[in-house]
Amino acid sequence: MGGPGKMDYHSFFDSFLQGHCPDAYQYFGVHRAEEGKTGFVFRVYAPMAKEVDLIGEFNDWKPEGYQMQKLDYQGLYEITVPTAKEGQQYKFHILGCDGFWKDKQDPFAFQDELREGGSSIIFDIEKIKMNDEEFITDRDTCFNKPVSIYEFHMGTWKRKEDGSQYSYSELADILIPYLLDMGYTHVEALPVSAYPNDKSWGYQTLGFYAIDGRWGSPSDFAVFVSKMHKAGISVIMDFVPVHFALDPFGLEKFDGSCVFEYANEHEFSQWGTKNFDLAKDPVRSFLIGSLVYLARVFHVDGFRFDAVSNVIYWDGDASKGENSGAIEFVKRANGYLHSLFKGIMMIAEDSSAYGHVTKGGFDEGLGFDYKWDLGWMNDTLKYYMKDPVYRKYCHNQLTFSMAYFYSENFILPLSHDEVVHMKGTILNKMWGSYDNKFANVRNLYAYQWAHPGKKLNFMGNEIATFDEWKEYDPVAFNILSYPKHQGIQRLIKDLNQIYRNHSAMYFEEYNPSHFSWIMADNAEQSVYVFKRESEDECLIFIFNMTPNFYWDYDIGVPYEGTYEEILNTDKGCYGGWNQYNNNPLVTHGEGIHNQKFKITLKIPSFGAVYLCYRKPRKDTIRPYISKDGAETAEIKNKIHI
């Protein structure tokens, strides 16, 4: 309804200037005129402008007679255009403090012209209606639930037969059945905020309030999210708070001054873009308002902040010191999002060693729920690249992650960043011949799912593509005609099902009491064994990182009884050689590896094995009745249910 009226804008604008305006989108930008009036009202913040005019299709792009009224000396401008209609393009024609006229997109526009078009588009957000109240009511941050994230790019997951792209809604109709069949719980979309250059993948954004038009309108994106929620799938969006694109119609030198960027040596980023000055309170309101807009209007379930190390440290360089203004912005953003939206997930992509990104009190912590474990990713991929002959010399590359794992709430990512720019796909990174590469990939994915932490994989990883991702090529799903690739897809599907159905794989996984090493120092054989427990079960995870085959390998286990093999990556259905343990494994003899008991099993070359011990259920505990009829003790029925 046009946001606050002319008589009550003062407090609203004051909160914007103070960096505490999470509802900025309800006032700035373009909204329908007040009730009883026709057209739309336009508002913009340009503190150093000498004059601001509105131009668009409604006035043939001529500024005469369309000078915006300056409501506040600090830079608030407004104009109502009775003839303006939804779908029309517009710009701000600004005489900057530098003496030059520039035509600028609306920073708060809800829709922008596609790519480098340079105009904004009138869009009425009041017409967006979501129908997912039950999903939003039940939403939580999933600390004690499985989280398997499918990271994808809207334009290249799949294309139509004629090569054209699916709309948001059309894509949802084919993506959802795939996600459900594969067992994923969340999707994470590469940025869908409007961006000019295809090659930036959306990480050089300009329209922080505009849903990108490559795949449809804001209404169509709302349908995408609604369909995902109806299917029980949460939607995470990539968000870029560090920098913005340099296109002249965008945010840079918006009114002739550095409204959004630094006015010092930190003005330009390492990506050839401009850094947001996150110490400026209006910039904080602008970015926080964008997050709130996406969460409130489209019911987005979480945000992954890109390049958080560049927020924490000047230019992402710890030697240059902490950027206290930017750190305050992050704390404020997370504080607002958590206070306003139940169960929203705030995720940091942070390559630094900065402490308390996800843990710690409000004063010392950044307030994120999760952090990508990029250390785990780097160490793990380096290990799997090595010839097995040399893996014993870097044995701790796989054990080191558990030395720091409980310092943060980690997500284990094998993301788009690892399969671009000549880095090679996950499959191509693996050591060895064709068969050995696939065996190592199977081992790697089993290790990723077994390791504590939520899971994230980029599209194409689940079918072991040979070709790196490019922003113009769809995923090569045709390779599923080859059994080896089918096997990897089947493995991911089964890993997700095991993940969902075995509580030891997610229950209190950020509590160290549920994990322990059984064999952490067998570098000579490059065999790793650890266990994870919940109240219901104990899972044993065994990884053989060499081509050596073990027919009867002894492993220490904590409980007496039967252990069932629930996963073996060498099964034929995964592309292996069927060297698996067909029968349940029963403890025998004396314990080893500091465990009370032991089992003997077959471990295939490059094999990963999951074993499950089901603890006696509480309802199988029966009272012992003494001869005189008194209950004197309880004994456990040792039948494993």
XYZ file of C-alpha atoms in Angstrom:
641
model
C 0.000 0.000 0.000
C 2.913 2.327 -0.601
C 4.585 1.969 2.798
C 4.509 4.760 5.388
C 2.735 7.900 4.271
C 4.318 11.334 3.955
C 3.399 12.274 7.501
C 5.040 9.322 9.234
C 8.174 8.631 7.213
C 10.479 10.327 9.745
C 10.897 7.456 12.208
C 11.136 4.963 9.353
C 13.875 6.932 7.607
C 15.681 7.518 10.901
C 15.847 3.767 11.537
C 17.192 3.288 8.010
C 19.951 5.832 8.609
C 20.799 4.133 11.914
C 21.182 0.677 10.330
C 18.133 -0.792 12.030
C 15.536 -0.940 9.270
C 14.870 -4.587 8.383
C 11.662 -3.552 6.613
C 13.363 -1.130 4.201
C 11.702 -2.811 1.213
C 8.253 -1.804 2.502
C 9.086 1.865 1.978
C 11.808 2.218 -0.641
C 11.524 1.145 -4.245
C 8.177 1.217 -6.013
C 4.786 0.537 -4.427
C 1.179 1.048 -5.368
C -0.050 4.510 -4.519
C -2.060 5.027 -1.357
C -5.618 3.778 -1.290
C -7.885 5.917 -3.424
C -5.088 6.925 -5.789
C -3.887 5.403 -9.028
C -0.374 4.621 -10.187
C 2.758 3.962 -8.168
C 4.938 5.821 -5.694
C 8.728 5.737 -6.125
C 11.255 6.370 -3.337
C 15.050 6.377 -3.324
C 17.960 7.242 -1.053
C 20.554 9.531 -2.690
C 22.171 11.609 0.066
C 24.600 13.661 -2.053
C 22.485 14.116 -5.185
C 21.807 17.632 -6.434
C 18.648 16.548 -8.236
C 16.808 13.264 -8.855
C 14.330 12.810 -11.699
C 12.279 9.765 -12.611
C 12.296 8.527 -16.198
C 10.544 5.549 -17.729
C 8.121 4.183 -20.267
C 5.322 6.186 -18.630
C 6.969 9.514 -19.648
C 8.865 8.434 -22.772
C 12.103 8.581 -20.755
C 11.886 12.375 -20.515
C 12.679 13.855 -17.061
C 10.851 17.158 -17.548
C 8.075 17.435 -14.989
C 9.202 14.332 -13.105
C 11.634 15.794 -10.604
C 11.387 13.850 -7.348
C 10.543 15.683 -4.149
C 13.270 15.784 -1.515
C 11.428 14.850 1.672
C 14.460 14.955 3.953
C 17.706 16.879 3.715
C 19.602 13.629 4.363
C 18.639 12.307 0.958
C 15.121 10.835 0.836
C 13.331 11.410 -2.482
C 9.772 10.554 -3.539
C 7.379 10.940 -6.460
C 3.965 9.495 -7.314
C 3.166 8.768 -10.966
C -0.573 8.207 -11.516
C -0.027 6.877 -15.051
C 2.639 4.329 -14.115
C 1.644 0.713 -14.696
C 3.007 -2.609 -13.592
C 5.541 -4.034 -16.028
C 6.835 -0.669 -17.204
C 10.554 0.074 -17.090
C 12.044 3.014 -15.195
C 15.311 4.569 -13.982
C 16.466 7.374 -11.744
C 18.072 10.288 -13.634
C 20.505 11.685 -11.062
C 22.610 14.833 -11.049
C 25.396 13.759 -8.750
C 27.576 15.771 -6.425
C 30.337 15.290 -8.994
C 28.356 17.412 -11.472
C 27.480 14.552 -13.860
C 24.057 13.201 -14.820
C 23.718 9.422 -14.553
C 20.839 7.018 -15.179
C 20.617 4.439 -12.402
C 18.595 1.329 -11.666
C 16.500 1.406 -8.525
C 18.572 -0.261 -5.749
C 15.306 -1.414 -4.146
C 13.596 -2.576 -7.359
C 11.708 -5.857 -7.118
C 12.424 -6.654 -10.766
C 15.229 -5.562 -13.112
C 15.669 -5.677 -16.840
C 17.517 -8.792 -17.906
C 21.319 -8.802 -17.894
C 22.925 -5.489 -18.892
C 19.622 -3.829 -19.820
C 20.060 -1.248 -17.100
C 16.420 -0.495 -16.256
C 14.223 -1.492 -13.349
C 10.690 -2.825 -13.801
C 7.569 -1.920 -11.831
C 6.379 -4.988 -9.932
C 3.655 -5.133 -7.285
C 4.863 -7.425 -4.505
C 1.447 -7.301 -2.829
C 0.194 -9.880 -5.311
C 2.660 -12.556 -4.157
C 0.840 -15.094 -2.005
C 2.492 -18.107 -0.444
C 0.570 -21.220 0.595
C 3.008 -23.011 2.863
C 2.049 -21.995 6.397
C 2.314 -25.530 7.789
C 5.854 -25.950 6.451
C 6.986 -22.585 7.821
C 5.371 -23.273 11.200
C 7.248 -26.574 11.557
C 10.569 -25.273 10.180
C 13.699 -25.458 12.328
C 17.464 -25.202 11.975
C 17.837 -29.011 11.863
C 20.678 -29.365 14.368
C 19.323 -32.817 15.311
C 18.018 -33.738 11.891
C 19.614 -34.928 8.660
C 20.622 -32.131 6.294
C 21.674 -33.204 2.800
C 21.917 -30.154 0.548
C 21.769 -30.294 -3.241
C 23.550 -27.198 -4.524
C 22.461 -26.267 -8.033
C 22.348 -23.555 -10.688
C 18.910 -22.643 -12.024
C 20.011 -22.367 -15.650
C 22.146 -25.467 -16.041
C 20.624 -28.290 -14.033
C 18.581 -29.282 -17.055
C 17.496 -27.623 -20.290
C 14.544 -28.203 -22.602
C 14.995 -30.274 -25.741
C 15.359 -27.123 -27.840
C 18.105 -25.843 -25.525
C 15.970 -23.145 -23.887
C 15.852 -22.752 -20.116
C 13.088 -23.781 -17.760
C 11.281 -21.167 -15.728
C 11.445 -21.319 -11.926
C 8.076 -23.066 -11.766
C 8.806 -25.471 -14.615
C 12.144 -26.386 -13.080
C 10.499 -27.159 -9.747
C 8.213 -29.688 -11.442
C 11.130 -31.784 -12.686
C 13.643 -31.060 -9.921
C 11.383 -32.033 -7.014
C 10.799 -35.673 -8.091
C 14.554 -36.041 -8.545
C 15.337 -34.608 -5.115
C 12.736 -36.814 -3.433
C 13.963 -39.920 -5.212
C 17.569 -39.129 -4.284
C 16.699 -38.354 -0.661
C 17.933 -34.762 -0.421
C 16.438 -32.592 2.314
C 17.463 -29.098 1.140
C 18.308 -27.290 -2.090
C 20.743 -24.415 -2.293
C 20.479 -22.174 -5.321
C 23.399 -20.206 -6.665
C 22.396 -16.525 -6.490
C 19.034 -15.643 -8.030
C 19.229 -11.958 -7.161
C 19.472 -9.982 -10.415
C 22.959 -9.862 -11.896
C 24.201 -8.525 -15.252
C 26.984 -10.904 -16.322
C 26.257 -14.596 -16.915
C 29.904 -15.446 -16.251
C 29.681 -14.207 -12.656
C 27.131 -16.971 -11.844
C 25.260 -14.365 -9.772
C 28.126 -13.567 -7.413
C 28.434 -10.080 -8.899
C 24.984 -8.873 -7.968
C 23.245 -5.555 -8.583
C 19.572 -6.206 -7.833
C 19.614 -7.203 -4.192
C 15.815 -7.013 -4.058
C 15.150 -8.169 -7.635
C 14.624 -11.842 -8.441
C 16.642 -12.551 -11.559
C 14.608 -12.523 -14.755
C 16.546 -15.219 -16.601
C 14.134 -17.835 -15.278
C 10.951 -15.874 -14.772
C 9.255 -13.268 -12.618
C 9.243 -12.848 -8.830
C 5.817 -14.502 -8.834
C 7.260 -17.513 -10.625
C 10.075 -17.769 -8.072
C 7.439 -17.703 -5.316
C 5.791 -20.687 -7.002
C 9.163 -22.476 -7.070
C 9.579 -22.066 -3.296
C 5.950 -23.021 -2.594
C 6.292 -26.218 -4.615
C 9.512 -27.112 -2.804
C 7.833 -26.589 0.554
C 4.818 -28.664 -0.442
C 7.279 -31.480 -1.181
C 8.977 -30.983 2.217
C 12.194 -29.531 0.771
C 13.823 -26.441 2.290
C 15.225 -23.688 0.061
C 18.560 -21.972 0.779
C 19.763 -18.984 -1.250
C 23.307 -17.792 -1.812
C 23.707 -14.196 -0.664
C 26.625 -11.895 -1.523
C 27.102 -9.232 1.185
C 30.713 -8.326 0.381
C 30.727 -6.696 -3.048
C 28.639 -5.626 -6.042
C 29.073 -5.377 -9.816
C 30.656 -2.325 -11.440
C 28.093 -1.728 -14.201
C 27.557 2.050 -14.524
C 23.767 1.796 -14.162
C 24.156 0.096 -10.772
C 25.219 1.007 -7.241
C 28.692 2.400 -7.870
C 28.979 6.157 -7.221
C 25.181 6.125 -7.096
C 24.734 9.861 -6.534
C 28.265 10.875 -7.497
C 29.517 9.838 -4.054
C 30.351 6.512 -2.416
C 26.876 5.761 -1.097
C 27.399 1.990 -0.972
C 31.170 1.504 -1.332
C 34.266 2.521 0.604
C 35.807 5.877 -0.212
C 39.351 4.695 0.504
C 41.889 2.059 -0.501
C 39.335 -0.696 0.157
C 36.945 0.543 -2.525
C 37.767 -2.237 -5.024
C 37.611 -5.955 -4.293
C 39.874 -8.778 -5.434
C 37.190 -9.736 -7.993
C 37.314 -6.409 -9.831
C 34.072 -5.283 -8.206
C 33.389 -2.765 -5.443
C 33.249 -3.625 -1.772
C 30.224 -2.658 0.274
C 31.146 -0.336 3.131
C 29.484 -2.475 5.766
C 30.270 0.041 8.499
C 27.766 2.488 7.003
C 24.414 2.151 8.702
C 22.312 2.802 5.556
C 24.234 0.022 3.792
C 23.469 -2.280 6.702
C 19.767 -1.448 6.437
C 19.901 -1.991 2.676
C 21.411 -5.487 2.919
C 19.503 -6.653 5.984
C 16.326 -5.428 4.340
C 17.123 -7.563 1.301
C 17.429 -10.687 3.457
C 14.228 -9.905 5.329
C 12.413 -9.271 2.044
C 13.440 -12.651 0.632
C 12.574 -14.461 3.865
C 9.256 -12.710 4.459
C 7.854 -12.421 0.946
C 9.225 -15.652 -0.588
C 9.629 -17.727 2.606
C 13.252 -18.581 1.838
C 14.470 -20.975 4.556
C 18.115 -20.011 4.792
C 20.971 -17.953 3.429
C 24.545 -18.887 2.708
C 26.761 -15.796 3.052
C 29.478 -15.806 0.403
C 33.127 -14.939 1.214
C 32.694 -14.269 4.935
C 36.477 -14.100 5.387
C 36.313 -10.889 3.339
C 33.797 -9.577 5.843
C 35.869 -10.487 8.884
C 39.230 -9.221 7.627
C 40.135 -6.280 5.430
C 40.347 -7.651 1.874
C 40.090 -11.149 3.337
C 43.645 -10.876 4.666
C 44.042 -11.651 8.379
C 47.363 -9.780 8.434
C 45.476 -6.544 7.689
C 43.344 -6.920 10.809
C 39.674 -7.329 11.571
C 37.057 -5.159 9.920
C 35.031 -4.295 13.013
C 32.339 -2.441 11.077
C 31.677 -5.388 8.792
C 31.692 -7.815 11.735
C 29.036 -5.697 13.434
C 26.950 -5.855 10.258
C 27.064 -9.669 10.219
C 26.072 -9.895 13.880
C 23.219 -7.494 13.287
C 22.006 -9.317 10.177
C 21.994 -12.698 11.923
C 20.317 -11.192 14.962
C 17.465 -9.728 12.926
C 16.924 -12.839 10.824
C 16.821 -15.152 13.836
C 14.492 -12.870 15.773
C 12.061 -12.436 12.883
C 11.942 -15.915 11.322
C 11.515 -19.226 13.102
C 13.925 -21.940 12.062
C 15.843 -19.948 9.472
C 19.336 -21.265 8.670
C 22.187 -18.745 8.455
C 25.299 -20.258 6.892
C 28.819 -18.850 6.532
C 31.143 -19.729 3.669
C 34.274 -18.809 5.586
C 37.809 -19.916 4.771
C 39.384 -18.178 7.781
C 40.319 -19.528 11.206
C 38.264 -16.832 12.941
C 36.666 -18.241 16.092
C 33.024 -18.258 17.129
C 31.472 -18.019 13.690
C 28.634 -20.307 14.806
C 29.273 -20.651 18.523
C 29.824 -18.270 21.384
C 27.672 -15.567 22.914
C 26.187 -12.726 20.903
C 28.992 -10.369 21.828
C 31.811 -12.653 20.705
C 30.111 -14.857 18.107
C 29.034 -13.906 14.587
C 25.647 -15.555 15.039
C 25.633 -18.023 12.139
C 24.012 -21.436 12.580
C 26.447 -23.267 10.329
C 29.833 -22.799 8.695
C 31.240 -24.518 5.641
C 34.214 -26.654 6.648
C 36.572 -25.625 3.863
C 39.527 -27.060 5.775
C 37.905 -30.493 5.677
C 37.203 -30.078 1.971
C 40.772 -29.066 1.085
C 42.487 -31.713 3.219
C 40.152 -34.464 2.051
C 40.468 -33.770 -1.668
C 44.248 -33.454 -1.413
C 44.371 -36.844 0.290
C 42.245 -38.600 -2.337
C 44.376 -37.149 -5.132
C 47.490 -38.884 -3.810
C 48.882 -42.193 -4.944
C 47.961 -44.728 -2.220
C 51.662 -45.540 -1.835
C 52.146 -42.085 -0.327
C 48.913 -41.793 1.649
C 50.560 -43.186 4.778
C 52.740 -40.076 4.887
C 49.734 -37.766 5.075
C 47.499 -39.955 7.245
C 46.530 -37.057 9.489
C 44.918 -35.156 6.612
C 41.829 -37.232 7.344
C 42.089 -37.340 11.123
C 42.849 -33.640 11.631
C 39.305 -32.435 10.981
C 38.052 -34.116 14.153
C 40.630 -32.181 16.203
C 38.716 -28.944 15.538
C 35.293 -30.167 14.401
C 33.476 -29.297 17.630
C 34.638 -25.683 17.579
C 31.861 -24.818 15.073
C 28.674 -26.252 13.578
C 30.118 -27.454 10.307
C 28.692 -28.338 6.907
C 30.909 -30.566 4.750
C 30.883 -29.019 1.250
C 31.863 -30.403 -2.109
C 30.539 -27.327 -3.870
C 30.570 -25.661 -7.282
C 33.859 -23.966 -6.362
C 35.635 -27.336 -6.536
C 34.530 -28.273 -10.063
C 35.332 -25.124 -12.083
C 38.306 -23.152 -13.443
C 40.374 -26.196 -14.443
C 40.260 -27.713 -10.961
C 38.727 -30.906 -12.333
C 35.518 -32.621 -11.313
C 35.361 -34.724 -8.167
C 35.885 -37.838 -10.276
C 38.841 -36.386 -12.167
C 40.538 -35.358 -8.933
C 40.765 -38.978 -7.810
C 43.947 -40.992 -8.128
C 44.316 -43.896 -10.485
C 42.875 -45.657 -13.470
C 39.245 -45.518 -14.593
C 38.100 -48.196 -12.136
C 40.232 -46.823 -9.315
C 38.827 -43.330 -9.770
C 35.304 -44.612 -9.323
C 36.306 -46.737 -6.326
C 37.898 -43.697 -4.704
C 34.837 -41.537 -5.417
C 32.618 -44.141 -3.754
C 34.967 -44.195 -0.779
C 35.027 -40.381 -0.623
C 31.245 -40.006 -0.590
C 30.885 -42.709 2.041
C 33.466 -40.837 4.116
C 31.656 -37.515 3.656
C 28.350 -38.979 4.855
C 29.982 -40.880 7.734
C 31.889 -37.846 9.036
C 29.938 -35.666 11.495
C 28.526 -32.523 9.910
C 25.745 -31.690 7.481
C 26.302 -32.596 3.815
C 26.446 -30.474 0.651
C 27.140 -31.561 -2.912
C 26.961 -29.635 -6.147
C 24.844 -30.936 -9.004
C 26.715 -33.444 -11.121
C 28.741 -34.772 -8.203
C 26.045 -37.389 -7.643
C 26.616 -38.896 -11.093
C 30.416 -38.448 -11.176
C 30.617 -36.205 -14.229
C 33.872 -35.952 -16.158
C 33.265 -32.409 -17.411
C 33.643 -29.337 -15.229
C 30.583 -27.191 -14.687
C 30.113 -24.242 -17.018
C 27.414 -21.602 -16.696
C 26.114 -22.357 -20.196
C 26.076 -26.191 -20.248
C 23.478 -28.384 -18.496
C 24.531 -31.353 -16.381
C 25.416 -34.302 -18.612
C 22.781 -36.707 -17.291
C 23.227 -38.779 -20.464
C 26.270 -40.402 -18.832
C 23.839 -42.385 -16.689
C 23.692 -44.797 -19.617
C 27.030 -46.071 -18.276
C 26.856 -48.456 -15.280
C 29.717 -46.843 -13.339
C 27.900 -43.508 -13.238
C 24.622 -45.224 -12.387
C 26.420 -46.842 -9.486
C 27.574 -43.512 -8.040
C 24.045 -42.130 -8.278
C 22.676 -45.242 -6.552
C 25.301 -44.860 -3.821
C 24.325 -41.235 -3.113
C 20.681 -42.252 -2.994
C 21.437 -45.044 -0.507
C 23.706 -42.795 1.571
C 20.882 -40.287 1.918
C 18.482 -43.040 2.960
C 20.934 -44.399 5.545
C 21.510 -40.843 6.752
C 17.795 -40.283 7.247
C 17.066 -43.654 8.841
C 19.968 -44.004 11.277
C 19.892 -41.567 14.176
C 23.584 -42.066 15.022
C 24.431 -40.183 11.818
C 22.819 -36.932 12.930
C 21.727 -37.097 16.580
C 23.614 -34.416 18.557
C 26.424 -34.614 16.019
C 27.988 -31.421 17.375
C 28.386 -33.101 20.762
C 31.778 -34.889 20.987
C 30.398 -37.600 23.259
C 28.778 -39.317 20.264
C 31.974 -39.816 18.230
C 35.210 -41.664 18.929
C 38.080 -43.133 16.963
C 38.597 -46.880 17.075
C 41.585 -46.848 14.730
C 43.057 -43.443 13.990
C 46.782 -44.158 13.683
C 47.114 -47.090 11.275
C 49.061 -45.074 8.728
C 50.972 -48.075 7.434
C 47.821 -49.741 6.102
C 45.868 -46.473 5.592
C 42.834 -47.950 7.331
C 40.551 -45.734 9.428
C 37.833 -46.849 11.832
C 35.528 -44.729 13.991
C 32.163 -45.043 15.669
C 29.146 -42.808 16.176
C 26.354 -43.501 18.632
C 22.834 -42.530 19.576
C 20.511 -44.011 22.195
C 19.293 -46.571 19.662
C 22.374 -47.707 17.816
C 26.112 -47.711 17.350
C 27.507 -47.345 13.841
C 31.017 -48.473 12.946
C 32.662 -46.877 9.888
C 35.657 -48.552 8.203
C 37.695 -47.050 5.335
C 40.442 -48.765 3.376
C 42.387 -46.150 1.394
C 44.595 -48.535 -0.595
C 44.062 -51.207 -3.279
C 44.978 -53.901 -0.728
C 42.221 -56.446 -0.080
C 41.666 -57.881 3.428
C 39.819 -61.171 3.717
C 39.660 -61.382 7.514
C 40.432 -58.100 9.222
C 39.915 -57.730 12.976
C 38.201 -54.579 14.262
C 37.555 -53.664 17.877
C 33.935 -52.859 18.754
C 32.333 -51.555 21.955
C 29.373 -53.952 22.347
C 28.966 -57.688 22.375
C 26.587 -59.095 19.817
C 25.726 -58.833 16.146
C 26.793 -56.148 13.674
C 24.968 -55.798 10.379
C 26.661 -54.441 7.276
C 24.365 -51.665 6.040
C 26.721 -50.255 3.376
C 29.641 -51.560 1.380
C 30.874 -49.393 -1.492
C 32.254 -52.429 -3.352
C 28.805 -53.845 -4.062
C 28.075 -54.436 -7.719
C 25.082 -52.105 -7.683
C 27.510 -49.247 -6.979
C 29.974 -50.321 -9.665
C 32.199 -52.413 -7.392
C 33.313 -56.049 -7.396
C 30.877 -57.487 -4.818
C 33.467 -58.102 -2.108
C 31.063 -57.473 0.742
C 30.108 -59.159 4.016
C 27.025 -61.143 3.201
C 26.226 -62.388 6.714
C 25.864 -60.531 10.029
C 29.111 -60.185 11.936
C 29.221 -61.584 15.476
C 31.703 -60.580 18.164
C 34.208 -63.201 19.263
C 37.399 -63.558 21.274
C 39.125 -60.798 23.208
C 38.722 -57.130 22.403
C 41.286 -55.014 20.570
C 41.814 -51.328 19.703
C 40.847 -50.374 23.269
C 37.408 -51.918 22.727
C 35.902 -54.709 24.814
C 35.058 -56.924 21.850
C 36.068 -57.588 18.274
C 34.661 -58.728 14.962
C 36.310 -60.085 11.836
C 35.244 -58.870 8.424
C 36.149 -58.559 4.777
C 37.414 -55.122 3.652
C 37.599 -54.629 -0.117
C 40.236 -52.528 -1.845
C 39.363 -48.816 -1.629
C 36.311 -50.001 0.257
C 34.131 -48.212 2.765
C 31.999 -50.279 5.121
C 29.210 -49.213 7.494
C 28.221 -51.576 10.319
C 25.208 -51.170 12.588
C 24.773 -52.486 16.107
C 21.206 -52.017 17.328
C 21.046 -51.439 21.038
C 18.378 -53.251 23.051
C 15.213 -51.191 23.118
C 14.033 -49.834 26.429
C 10.765 -51.716 26.111
C 12.744 -54.994 26.054
C 14.092 -54.356 29.564
C 12.144 -56.677 31.875
C 12.034 -56.786 35.652
C 13.626 -59.688 37.479
C 11.175 -61.144 39.997
C 12.698 -62.751 43.077
C 11.248 -65.844 44.704
C 9.363 -63.751 47.206
C 7.796 -61.761 44.389
C 9.703 -58.469 44.946
C 11.308 -56.568 42.096
C 14.955 -56.575 43.049
C 16.722 -55.685 39.772
C 16.359 -55.146 36.068
C 18.017 -57.262 33.499
C 18.370 -56.488 29.821
C 16.975 -58.781 27.217
C 19.869 -59.274 24.814
C 17.735 -59.891 21.786
C 18.569 -57.132 19.323
C 15.475 -55.672 17.716
